[in-house]
Short mmCIF file of C-alpha atoms and ligand atoms in Angstrom, two decimals:
data_model
loop_
_atom_site.label_atom_id
_atom_site.label_comp_id
_atom_site.label_asym_id
_atom_site.label_seq_id
_atom_site.Cartn_x
_atom_site.Cartn_y
_atom_site.Cartn_z
CA MET A 1 18.22 -23.25 5.64
CA VAL A 2 15.99 -20.49 7.00
CA LEU A 3 12.29 -21.43 6.90
CA VAL A 4 9.83 -18.56 6.43
CA VAL A 5 6.04 -18.49 6.34
CA ILE A 6 4.45 -15.81 4.16
CA VAL A 7 0.88 -14.84 5.08
CA GLY A 8 -1.33 -13.52 2.28
CA ASN A 9 -2.06 -14.26 -1.36
CA GLY A 10 -1.85 -10.98 -3.29
CA ALA A 11 0.74 -9.56 -5.67
CA ARG A 12 2.39 -7.78 -2.74
CA GLU A 13 2.89 -11.14 -1.02
CA HIS A 14 4.10 -12.68 -4.29
CA ALA A 15 6.76 -9.92 -4.47
CA ILE A 16 7.73 -10.42 -0.80
CA ALA A 17 7.86 -14.21 -1.33
CA ARG A 18 10.12 -13.79 -4.34
CA SER A 19 12.56 -11.59 -2.42
CA LEU A 20 12.61 -14.07 0.49
CA VAL A 21 13.40 -16.99 -1.82
CA GLU A 22 16.05 -14.91 -3.61
CA GLY A 23 17.47 -14.18 -0.15
CA GLY A 24 17.93 -17.92 0.38
CA ALA A 25 14.81 -18.84 2.38
CA ARG A 26 12.75 -21.97 2.09
CA LEU A 27 9.14 -20.82 1.90
CA LYS A 28 5.75 -21.97 3.15
CA ALA A 29 2.62 -19.99 2.34
CA PHE A 30 -0.53 -19.38 4.41
CA MET A 31 -3.07 -18.09 1.89
CA GLY A 32 -6.75 -17.24 1.50
CA SER A 33 -6.80 -18.63 -2.03
CA ASN A 34 -4.26 -20.47 -4.17
CA ASN A 35 -1.95 -17.89 -5.75
CA PRO A 36 -0.02 -19.93 -8.35
CA GLY A 37 3.05 -17.66 -8.22
CA ILE A 38 3.45 -17.97 -4.45
CA ALA A 39 2.58 -21.69 -4.52
CA LYS A 40 5.37 -22.28 -7.02
CA LEU A 41 7.92 -20.43 -4.85
CA ALA A 42 6.74 -22.46 -1.84
CA LYS A 43 6.99 -25.68 -3.86
CA ASP A 44 3.29 -26.22 -3.05
CA ASN A 45 3.95 -26.21 0.67
CA VAL A 46 0.79 -24.16 1.23
CA LYS A 47 -2.17 -23.95 3.53
CA ILE A 48 -5.41 -22.43 2.24
CA SER A 49 -7.30 -20.93 5.15
CA ASN A 50 -8.84 -17.77 6.49
CA LEU A 51 -5.97 -15.32 7.11
CA THR A 52 -7.36 -14.50 10.54
CA ASN A 53 -7.57 -18.12 11.65
CA PHE A 54 -4.64 -17.75 14.05
CA LYS A 55 -4.99 -21.26 15.49
CA GLU A 56 -4.22 -22.69 12.05
CA LEU A 57 -1.58 -20.05 11.35
CA VAL A 58 0.30 -20.88 14.57
CA GLU A 59 0.05 -24.61 13.88
CA PHE A 60 1.33 -24.14 10.30
CA SER A 61 4.19 -21.87 11.45
CA LYS A 62 5.55 -23.94 14.38
CA ASP A 63 8.74 -24.94 12.52
CA ALA A 64 9.37 -21.51 10.92
CA ASP A 65 12.26 -19.20 11.81
CA PHE A 66 9.85 -16.32 11.36
CA VAL A 67 6.55 -15.35 9.72
CA VAL A 68 6.04 -12.39 7.36
CA VAL A 69 2.50 -11.01 7.35
CA GLY A 70 1.70 -9.21 4.08
CA PRO A 71 -1.77 -7.68 4.43
CA GLU A 72 -3.17 -5.41 7.13
CA ALA A 73 -6.32 -7.38 7.97
CA PRO A 74 -4.62 -10.10 10.11
CA LEU A 75 -2.30 -7.52 11.73
CA VAL A 76 -5.03 -5.22 12.99
CA VAL A 77 -6.69 -8.14 14.77
CA GLY A 78 -3.50 -9.46 16.35
CA ALA A 79 -1.65 -11.91 14.07
CA ALA A 80 1.72 -10.83 15.51
CA ASN A 81 0.44 -11.19 19.09
CA ALA A 82 -0.92 -14.69 18.42
CA LEU A 83 2.39 -15.79 16.89
CA LYS A 84 4.45 -14.21 19.67
CA SER A 85 2.36 -15.99 22.33
CA ALA A 86 3.34 -19.25 20.64
CA GLY A 87 7.02 -18.24 20.61
CA ILE A 88 7.10 -17.51 16.86
CA SER A 89 8.78 -14.34 15.54
CA CYS A 90 6.72 -12.11 13.29
CA ILE A 91 7.60 -9.46 10.74
CA GLY A 92 4.56 -7.23 11.14
CA PRO A 93 3.43 -5.03 14.03
CA SER A 94 1.43 -6.05 17.10
CA ILE A 95 -2.26 -5.20 17.37
CA GLU A 96 -1.40 -2.11 19.45
CA ALA A 97 1.04 -0.78 16.82
CA ALA A 98 -1.20 -1.76 13.90
CA GLN A 99 -3.67 0.91 15.03
CA LEU A 100 -1.58 3.25 12.89
CA GLU A 101 -3.56 1.81 10.00
CA GLY A 102 -6.53 0.35 11.86
CA SER A 103 -7.71 3.65 13.31
CA LYS A 104 -7.48 6.99 11.55
CA ILE A 105 -8.61 8.65 14.81
CA PHE A 106 -5.78 7.03 16.79
CA THR A 107 -3.17 8.15 14.25
CA ARG A 108 -4.32 11.75 13.86
CA GLU A 109 -4.54 12.11 17.67
CA LEU A 110 -1.11 10.55 18.19
CA LEU A 111 0.44 12.96 15.71
CA GLN A 112 -1.37 15.88 17.33
CA ASN A 113 -0.31 14.94 20.86
CA TYR A 114 3.33 14.64 19.84
CA ASN A 115 3.38 17.77 17.64
CA ILE A 116 4.31 15.84 14.52
CA ARG A 117 4.28 18.51 11.85
CA SER A 118 2.95 16.57 8.88
CA ASN A 119 -0.40 16.20 10.67
CA ILE A 120 -3.35 18.19 9.35
CA GLU A 121 -6.49 19.78 10.78
CA PHE A 122 -8.98 17.12 11.80
CA GLN A 123 -11.75 16.28 14.22
CA ALA A 124 -12.99 12.84 15.25
CA PHE A 125 -16.69 12.06 15.60
CA ASN A 126 -18.82 9.25 16.99
CA ALA A 127 -22.08 11.22 16.75
CA ILE A 128 -23.50 13.75 14.30
CA ASP A 129 -23.43 16.56 16.91
CA ASN A 130 -20.84 19.21 16.11
CA VAL A 131 -20.25 17.98 12.55
CA GLU A 132 -21.94 21.09 11.20
CA THR A 133 -19.79 23.47 13.25
CA TRP A 134 -16.58 21.71 12.19
CA VAL A 135 -17.56 21.62 8.51
CA GLU A 136 -18.35 25.34 8.64
CA LYS A 137 -14.98 26.01 10.23
CA LEU A 138 -13.04 24.10 7.53
CA GLY A 139 -15.35 25.21 4.71
CA LEU A 140 -17.63 22.70 2.99
CA GLU A 141 -15.46 22.57 -0.15
CA ASN A 142 -12.43 21.81 1.94
CA VAL A 143 -13.31 18.56 3.75
CA VAL A 144 -12.53 14.86 3.53
CA VAL A 145 -14.52 12.21 5.42
CA LYS A 146 -12.76 9.03 6.52
CA PRO A 147 -14.30 6.09 8.32
CA ASP A 148 -12.40 4.89 11.38
CA GLY A 149 -11.26 1.35 10.59
CA LEU A 150 -10.07 -0.47 7.50
CA THR A 151 -11.56 0.61 4.20
CA GLY A 152 -9.44 -1.15 1.57
CA GLY A 153 -8.66 2.34 0.22
CA LYS A 154 -12.28 2.80 -0.79
CA GLY A 155 -14.05 4.46 2.18
CA VAL A 156 -12.44 7.89 1.96
CA LYS A 157 -14.68 10.56 0.41
CA VAL A 158 -13.27 13.85 -0.77
CA PHE A 159 -15.55 16.85 -1.22
CA GLY A 160 -15.75 17.88 -4.87
CA GLU A 161 -14.77 14.37 -6.02
CA HIS A 162 -17.02 11.91 -4.19
CA LEU A 163 -19.28 14.30 -2.27
CA HIS A 164 -20.95 17.24 -3.95
CA SER A 165 -23.33 18.83 -1.44
CA LYS A 166 -23.86 19.28 2.26
CA SER A 167 -26.69 16.77 2.22
CA GLU A 168 -24.48 14.14 0.54
CA LEU A 169 -21.86 14.76 3.20
CA PHE A 170 -24.37 14.36 6.04
CA ASP A 171 -25.87 11.24 4.45
CA TYR A 172 -22.39 9.70 4.34
CA CYS A 173 -21.69 10.63 7.99
CA HIS A 174 -24.97 9.00 9.07
CA GLN A 175 -24.11 5.90 7.04
CA LEU A 176 -20.71 5.68 8.76
CA LEU A 177 -22.25 5.93 12.21
CA ASP A 178 -24.18 2.74 11.39
CA SER A 179 -21.28 0.86 9.82
CA HIS A 180 -18.20 2.06 11.75
CA SER A 181 -17.20 3.09 15.26
CA GLY A 182 -16.72 6.67 14.12
CA PHE A 183 -15.16 8.90 11.47
CA VAL A 184 -12.75 11.72 10.93
CA ILE A 185 -13.43 14.92 9.05
CA GLU A 186 -10.16 16.46 8.00
CA GLU A 187 -8.85 19.23 5.81
CA LYS A 188 -8.66 18.49 2.10
CA LEU A 189 -5.12 18.58 0.78
CA ASN A 190 -4.10 19.65 -2.69
CA GLY A 191 -0.83 18.49 -4.19
CA GLU A 192 0.97 15.38 -5.41
CA GLU A 193 1.07 12.16 -3.43
CA PHE A 194 4.03 9.87 -2.95
CA THR A 195 4.62 6.62 -1.11
CA LEU A 196 7.58 6.11 1.21
CA GLN A 197 7.87 2.47 2.29
CA THR A 198 10.21 1.58 5.12
CA PHE A 199 11.62 -1.27 7.19
CA VAL A 200 11.23 -0.70 10.96
CA ASP A 201 13.05 -2.53 13.78
CA GLY A 202 11.50 -0.75 16.77
CA SER A 203 13.56 2.41 16.44
CA ASN A 204 15.44 2.48 13.12
CA VAL A 205 13.31 3.36 10.10
CA THR A 206 15.07 2.48 6.85
CA PRO A 207 13.70 3.88 3.56
CA THR A 208 13.18 2.35 0.13
CA PRO A 209 12.81 4.30 -3.17
CA LEU A 210 9.79 6.59 -3.57
CA VAL A 211 6.86 5.30 -5.59
CA GLN A 212 3.73 6.95 -6.94
CA ASP A 213 0.51 4.94 -7.13
CA HIS A 214 -2.57 5.62 -9.29
CA LYS A 215 -5.81 5.29 -7.35
CA ARG A 216 -8.34 6.00 -10.08
CA ALA A 217 -9.68 3.17 -12.20
CA TYR A 218 -9.51 4.79 -15.64
CA GLU A 219 -6.99 6.59 -17.81
CA GLY A 220 -6.46 10.28 -17.14
CA ASP A 221 -7.21 9.69 -13.42
CA GLU A 222 -10.93 9.30 -14.05
CA GLY A 223 -13.43 6.97 -12.43
CA PRO A 224 -13.82 5.42 -9.00
CA ASN A 225 -11.01 4.91 -6.49
CA THR A 226 -9.38 1.49 -6.45
CA GLY A 227 -6.74 -0.30 -4.38
CA GLY A 228 -4.25 1.10 -6.95
CA MET A 229 -4.07 0.53 -10.72
CA GLY A 230 -0.31 0.74 -11.07
CA SER A 231 2.75 2.62 -9.95
CA TYR A 232 6.19 3.80 -10.99
CA SER A 233 9.56 4.67 -9.51
CA MET A 234 12.45 6.61 -11.01
CA THR A 235 16.12 5.72 -11.54
CA ASN A 236 17.23 8.22 -8.89
CA HIS A 237 14.70 6.84 -6.35
CA VAL A 238 12.83 10.14 -5.92
CA MET A 239 10.09 11.81 -7.96
CA PRO A 240 10.73 14.72 -10.35
CA PHE A 241 8.45 16.87 -8.16
CA ILE A 242 9.81 15.68 -4.78
CA THR A 243 13.27 16.65 -3.51
CA HIS A 244 15.71 14.66 -1.36
CA GLU A 245 14.96 17.22 1.39
CA ASP A 246 11.26 16.35 1.16
CA VAL A 247 12.09 12.67 1.57
CA LYS A 248 14.32 13.40 4.55
CA PHE A 249 11.49 15.33 6.18
CA ALA A 250 8.93 12.56 5.55
CA LEU A 251 11.32 9.94 6.92
CA SER A 252 11.94 11.98 10.05
CA GLU A 253 8.15 12.27 10.55
CA MET A 254 7.91 8.47 10.34
CA LYS A 255 10.72 8.06 12.90
CA GLN A 256 8.98 10.47 15.25
CA THR A 257 5.75 8.54 14.82
CA ILE A 258 7.42 5.24 15.77
CA SER A 259 8.92 6.85 18.83
CA ALA A 260 5.59 8.51 19.80
CA LEU A 261 3.83 5.17 19.38
CA LYS A 262 6.29 3.56 21.79
CA LYS A 263 5.84 6.32 24.38
CA GLU A 264 2.07 6.28 24.07
CA THR A 265 1.36 2.54 23.99
CA GLY A 266 4.64 0.78 24.83
CA ALA A 267 4.43 -0.94 21.44
CA ILE A 268 7.70 -1.66 19.67
CA TYR A 269 7.00 -1.58 15.96
CA LYS A 270 8.62 -4.37 13.97
CA GLY A 271 7.77 -4.74 10.32
CA PHE A 272 7.15 -2.59 7.29
CA LEU A 273 5.63 0.88 7.52
CA TYR A 274 4.11 2.67 4.54
CA GLY A 275 3.79 6.44 4.62
CA GLN A 276 1.46 8.08 2.14
CA PHE A 277 2.36 11.77 1.94
CA MET A 278 1.25 14.73 -0.11
CA LYS A 279 3.45 17.66 -1.06
CA THR A 280 1.29 20.76 -0.68
CA LYS A 281 1.79 24.52 -0.58
CA LYS A 282 2.07 24.18 3.21
CA GLY A 283 4.73 21.47 3.01
CA ILE A 284 4.73 17.68 3.24
CA LYS A 285 1.56 16.33 4.88
CA LEU A 286 0.60 12.83 5.98
CA VAL A 287 -2.35 11.32 4.14
CA GLU A 288 -2.20 7.98 5.95
CA TYR A 289 -0.03 5.23 7.36
CA ASN A 290 -0.30 1.58 6.40
CA VAL A 291 1.31 -1.06 8.60
CA ARG A 292 2.56 -3.13 5.67
CA PHE A 293 4.05 -2.77 2.22
CA GLY A 294 1.90 -1.11 -0.42
CA ASP A 295 0.13 -2.95 -3.17
CA PRO A 296 1.23 -2.27 -5.95
CA GLU A 297 4.16 -0.27 -4.52
CA ALA A 298 5.86 -3.33 -2.95
CA MET A 299 6.42 -4.68 -6.47
CA ASN A 300 8.33 -1.54 -7.54
CA VAL A 301 10.82 -1.51 -4.68
CA LEU A 302 11.30 -5.21 -3.93
CA SER A 303 11.92 -6.01 -7.61
CA ILE A 304 15.02 -3.78 -7.65
CA MET A 305 16.25 -4.42 -4.10
CA GLU A 306 19.80 -5.76 -3.92
CA SER A 307 19.93 -6.07 -0.12
CA ASN A 308 19.09 -9.53 1.17
CA MET A 309 15.46 -9.71 2.36
CA VAL A 310 16.07 -12.60 4.77
CA ALA A 311 18.96 -10.77 6.42
CA LEU A 312 16.78 -7.64 6.67
CA CYS A 313 14.03 -9.58 8.40
CA PHE A 314 16.51 -10.84 11.00
CA GLN A 315 17.75 -7.26 11.45
CA ILE A 316 14.15 -6.13 12.05
CA LEU A 317 13.79 -8.78 14.77
CA GLU A 318 17.16 -7.97 16.35
CA GLY A 319 16.82 -4.17 16.13
CA THR A 320 19.91 -3.79 13.95
CA LEU A 321 18.64 -2.35 10.65
CA PRO A 322 21.19 -0.24 8.73
CA ASP A 323 20.41 3.35 7.63
CA ASP A 324 20.58 2.52 3.92
CA LEU A 325 19.67 -0.39 1.71
CA ARG A 326 20.91 -1.19 -1.78
CA PHE A 327 18.67 -0.84 -4.84
CA LYS A 328 19.39 -1.00 -8.56
CA LYS A 329 19.57 2.44 -10.16
CA ALA A 330 16.68 1.51 -12.42
CA ALA A 331 13.19 2.83 -13.12
CA THR A 332 10.17 0.59 -12.63
CA VAL A 333 6.61 0.64 -13.95
CA CYS A 334 3.92 -1.64 -12.58
CA LYS A 335 0.67 -2.04 -14.50
CA TYR A 336 -2.15 -3.85 -12.78
CA ILE A 337 -4.38 -6.00 -14.96
CA VAL A 338 -7.85 -6.05 -13.37
CA PRO A 339 -11.18 -7.75 -14.12
CA GLU A 340 -13.71 -6.00 -16.34
CA GLY A 341 -16.09 -4.05 -14.10
CA TYR A 342 -13.47 -3.55 -11.35
CA PRO A 343 -13.82 -2.01 -8.78
CA THR A 344 -17.60 -1.61 -8.62
CA ASN A 345 -18.84 -4.73 -10.39
CA PRO A 346 -15.93 -7.01 -11.25
CA VAL A 347 -16.40 -10.23 -13.18
CA LYS A 348 -15.45 -13.23 -11.03
CA ASN A 349 -14.52 -16.88 -11.58
CA GLN A 350 -13.36 -16.14 -15.12
CA PRO A 351 -10.40 -18.13 -16.43
CA ILE A 352 -7.31 -16.21 -17.50
CA GLN A 353 -4.43 -17.36 -19.69
CA VAL A 354 -0.96 -16.24 -18.74
CA ASP A 355 1.83 -16.83 -21.24
CA GLU A 356 4.61 -17.09 -18.64
CA LYS A 357 7.18 -18.14 -21.23
CA SER A 358 6.74 -14.94 -23.27
CA LEU A 359 6.74 -12.81 -20.11
CA ASP A 360 10.01 -14.45 -19.03
CA GLU A 361 11.51 -13.87 -22.48
CA LEU A 362 10.53 -10.21 -22.29
CA GLY A 363 12.32 -9.91 -18.93
CA ILE A 364 9.13 -8.93 -17.15
CA LEU A 365 8.44 -9.72 -13.50
CA TYR A 366 4.84 -10.77 -13.03
CA TYR A 367 2.99 -11.07 -9.78
CA TYR A 368 -0.29 -12.94 -9.39
CA ALA A 369 -2.89 -11.20 -7.23
CA SER A 370 -6.60 -11.88 -6.70
CA VAL A 371 -6.74 -15.21 -8.51
CA ASP A 372 -7.31 -18.83 -7.57
CA LYS A 373 -5.61 -21.82 -9.15
CA ARG A 374 -8.16 -24.60 -9.55
CA GLY A 375 -6.57 -27.66 -11.09
CA GLU A 376 -4.87 -26.41 -14.24
CA LYS A 377 -7.11 -23.34 -14.46
CA VAL A 378 -6.41 -19.90 -12.98
CA VAL A 379 -9.56 -17.83 -12.38
CA THR A 380 -10.22 -14.23 -11.29
CA THR A 381 -11.65 -13.75 -7.80
CA GLY A 382 -12.88 -10.16 -8.14
CA SER A 383 -10.10 -7.84 -7.05
CA ARG A 384 -6.95 -6.91 -9.02
CA THR A 385 -5.68 -9.85 -11.09
CA MET A 386 -2.02 -9.49 -11.87
CA GLY A 387 0.79 -6.95 -11.57
CA LEU A 388 3.23 -6.65 -14.49
CA LEU A 389 6.51 -5.00 -13.60
CA GLY A 390 8.87 -3.53 -16.18
CA ILE A 391 12.39 -2.50 -15.17
CA GLY A 392 14.48 -0.17 -17.35
CA SER A 393 17.30 2.31 -17.44
CA SER A 394 14.64 5.00 -17.98
CA LEU A 395 10.98 5.38 -17.09
CA ASN A 396 10.16 5.20 -20.77
CA GLU A 397 11.92 1.85 -21.20
CA ALA A 398 10.25 0.38 -18.10
CA GLU A 399 6.83 1.60 -19.27
CA LYS A 400 7.24 0.16 -22.75
CA LYS A 401 8.15 -3.25 -21.34
CA ALA A 402 5.21 -3.31 -18.92
CA GLU A 403 2.79 -2.24 -21.68
CA LEU A 404 4.15 -4.83 -24.10
CA ALA A 405 3.70 -7.50 -21.43
CA THR A 406 -0.05 -6.87 -21.08
CA GLN A 407 -0.72 -8.78 -24.34
CA PHE A 408 0.49 -11.99 -22.67
CA VAL A 409 -2.30 -12.04 -20.08
CA LYS A 410 -5.65 -12.89 -21.65
CA GLY A 411 -9.16 -12.86 -20.23
CA PRO A 412 -11.99 -10.40 -19.49
CA LEU A 413 -9.50 -7.88 -18.11
CA TYR A 414 -8.35 -4.27 -18.54
CA HIS A 415 -5.50 -2.01 -17.47
CA ARG A 416 -4.51 1.66 -17.60
CA LYS A 417 -2.27 2.31 -20.60
CA ASP A 418 -1.20 5.70 -19.28
CA ILE A 419 0.61 4.59 -16.12
CA GLY A 420 4.33 5.37 -16.31
CA THR A 421 4.03 7.39 -19.52
CA GLN A 422 5.93 10.63 -20.00
CA GLU A 423 2.65 12.40 -20.69
CA LEU A 424 1.19 11.52 -17.31
CA LEU A 425 4.46 12.39 -15.56
CA GLU A 426 4.46 15.84 -17.21
CA LYS A 427 0.91 16.35 -15.97
CA ARG A 428 2.02 15.58 -12.41
CA ILE A 429 4.99 17.93 -12.66
CA ALA A 430 2.79 20.74 -14.02
CA HIS A 431 0.23 20.15 -11.24
CA MET A 432 2.92 20.35 -8.57
CA LYS A 433 4.28 23.60 -10.03
CA LYS A 434 0.80 25.10 -9.98
CA VAL A 435 0.15 23.99 -6.39
CA ILE A 436 3.35 25.39 -4.84
CA LYS A 437 3.50 28.56 -6.95
P1 AMP B 501 -6.42 6.90 2.39
O1 AMP B 501 -7.22 5.63 2.52
O2 AMP B 501 -6.38 7.72 3.63
O3 AMP B 501 -5.10 6.69 1.70
O4 AMP B 501 -7.19 7.74 1.28
C1 AMP B 501 -7.35 7.29 -0.02
C2 AMP B 501 -7.06 8.42 -0.97
O5 AMP B 501 -7.94 9.53 -0.70
C3 AMP B 501 -5.66 9.02 -0.82
O6 AMP B 501 -4.69 8.30 -1.52
C4 AMP B 501 -5.86 10.41 -1.36
O7 AMP B 501 -5.83 10.41 -2.78
C5 AMP B 501 -7.27 10.74 -0.90
N1 AMP B 501 -7.18 11.49 0.37
C6 AMP B 501 -7.11 10.98 1.61
N2 AMP B 501 -7.01 11.96 2.53
C7 AMP B 501 -7.01 13.12 1.84
C8 AMP B 501 -6.93 14.51 2.23
N3 AMP B 501 -6.88 14.89 3.49
N4 AMP B 501 -6.97 15.42 1.24
C9 AMP B 501 -7.08 15.07 -0.06
N5 AMP B 501 -7.15 13.79 -0.48
C10 AMP B 501 -7.12 12.82 0.46
N1 LIG B 502 -1.47 1.26 -2.94
C1 LIG B 502 -2.14 1.63 -1.78
C2 LIG B 502 -2.04 0.70 -0.65
O1 LIG B 502 -1.32 -0.27 -0.67
O2 LIG B 502 -2.72 0.95 0.34
#
């Protein structure tokens, strides 16, 4: 039997773990806290540690056929390199390749140097000099500031949304010079975002169905940015406002990026690659790359994948990925249940009650996230608590199931009722029409 180690303890890793076990693997889990869903799949063969403690990771993984690293944090500091040095195969890019997520400056410059068309106007800074000139060139209303380095989706500030004056913009730039190695100021895009998650074997880039995430904390896309409050995918695996041609273009941009990365650094990318794109009046533009599956988006695609995850991982390692994978022709809606106060001031260490029996009866897939199992209790640890995934023959059916499921998770928690609803979808379609008119 194939033995696999999963690294990470979020809902994304729970979804990956489930697909590995369904694919026939025996699982061990290397986690930062005790996720009860993953622990159950691993039959309690778990190690609780710091995810960047590579000495322990290597020791724990010695007997594994391969290791799958879920989150970006261990990858950008060299988890794959540490495993490889010990002769252990890793699904997840090397430190050199993980710069695609670890450094916004690296990525924008790579795309520029290789004329990859989805790139946008940007300039990188490690001092305040010249910021003023660049902001004047783009137009103050038209800028986005991004720290170089990992931000957990929360460091990006968009003018008009998070920044409202020149002095606020300069204050933020000064703050970033203290906390980060530098920052990027890039053109502000207007359009609809979509997520294209792929499997990459060094040269082949194989797509999964499109997903749309919801960054804002509150209904109607109000409130602060979060790691993602929920997501949906459609039965035909695209979005009503994104064409198959658009997807083909985005995929070809991702392939060119992998090839540019190899030419530039010698790095052969093996793992999952997440492309966040925006459809704008000027075409499809890259918002960012992540060197892993998305969270929540992993739950949408892995829950309907019919291809065998274990076989795919071997194909990643061998460089033999096929062009297409098999997915159910079903719609999915994921609703994230999060602690009260999330993301700014979340309640922590609060017990939650999950009625797994009722969730199973409802046919819901549920993925534990930022929780810790302590004895018989499961408590919140501050970030998103649990992803509830409804699958249906229409978006409406999937949404209804996911919404119904929320009553079976109790505690000081909240979720967005509007995710996956027809009303919100219509809003997105109308917005897209207005943007490209
Ligand atoms: P990122 O961490 O780069 O994904 O940014 C987080 C969120 O900020 C994205 O999902 C977008 O909603 C927004 N964002 C990032 N870059 C831009 C941009 N250039 N124009 C408009 N919005 C952006
Ligand atoms: N859902 C956004 C992310 O995984 O980065």
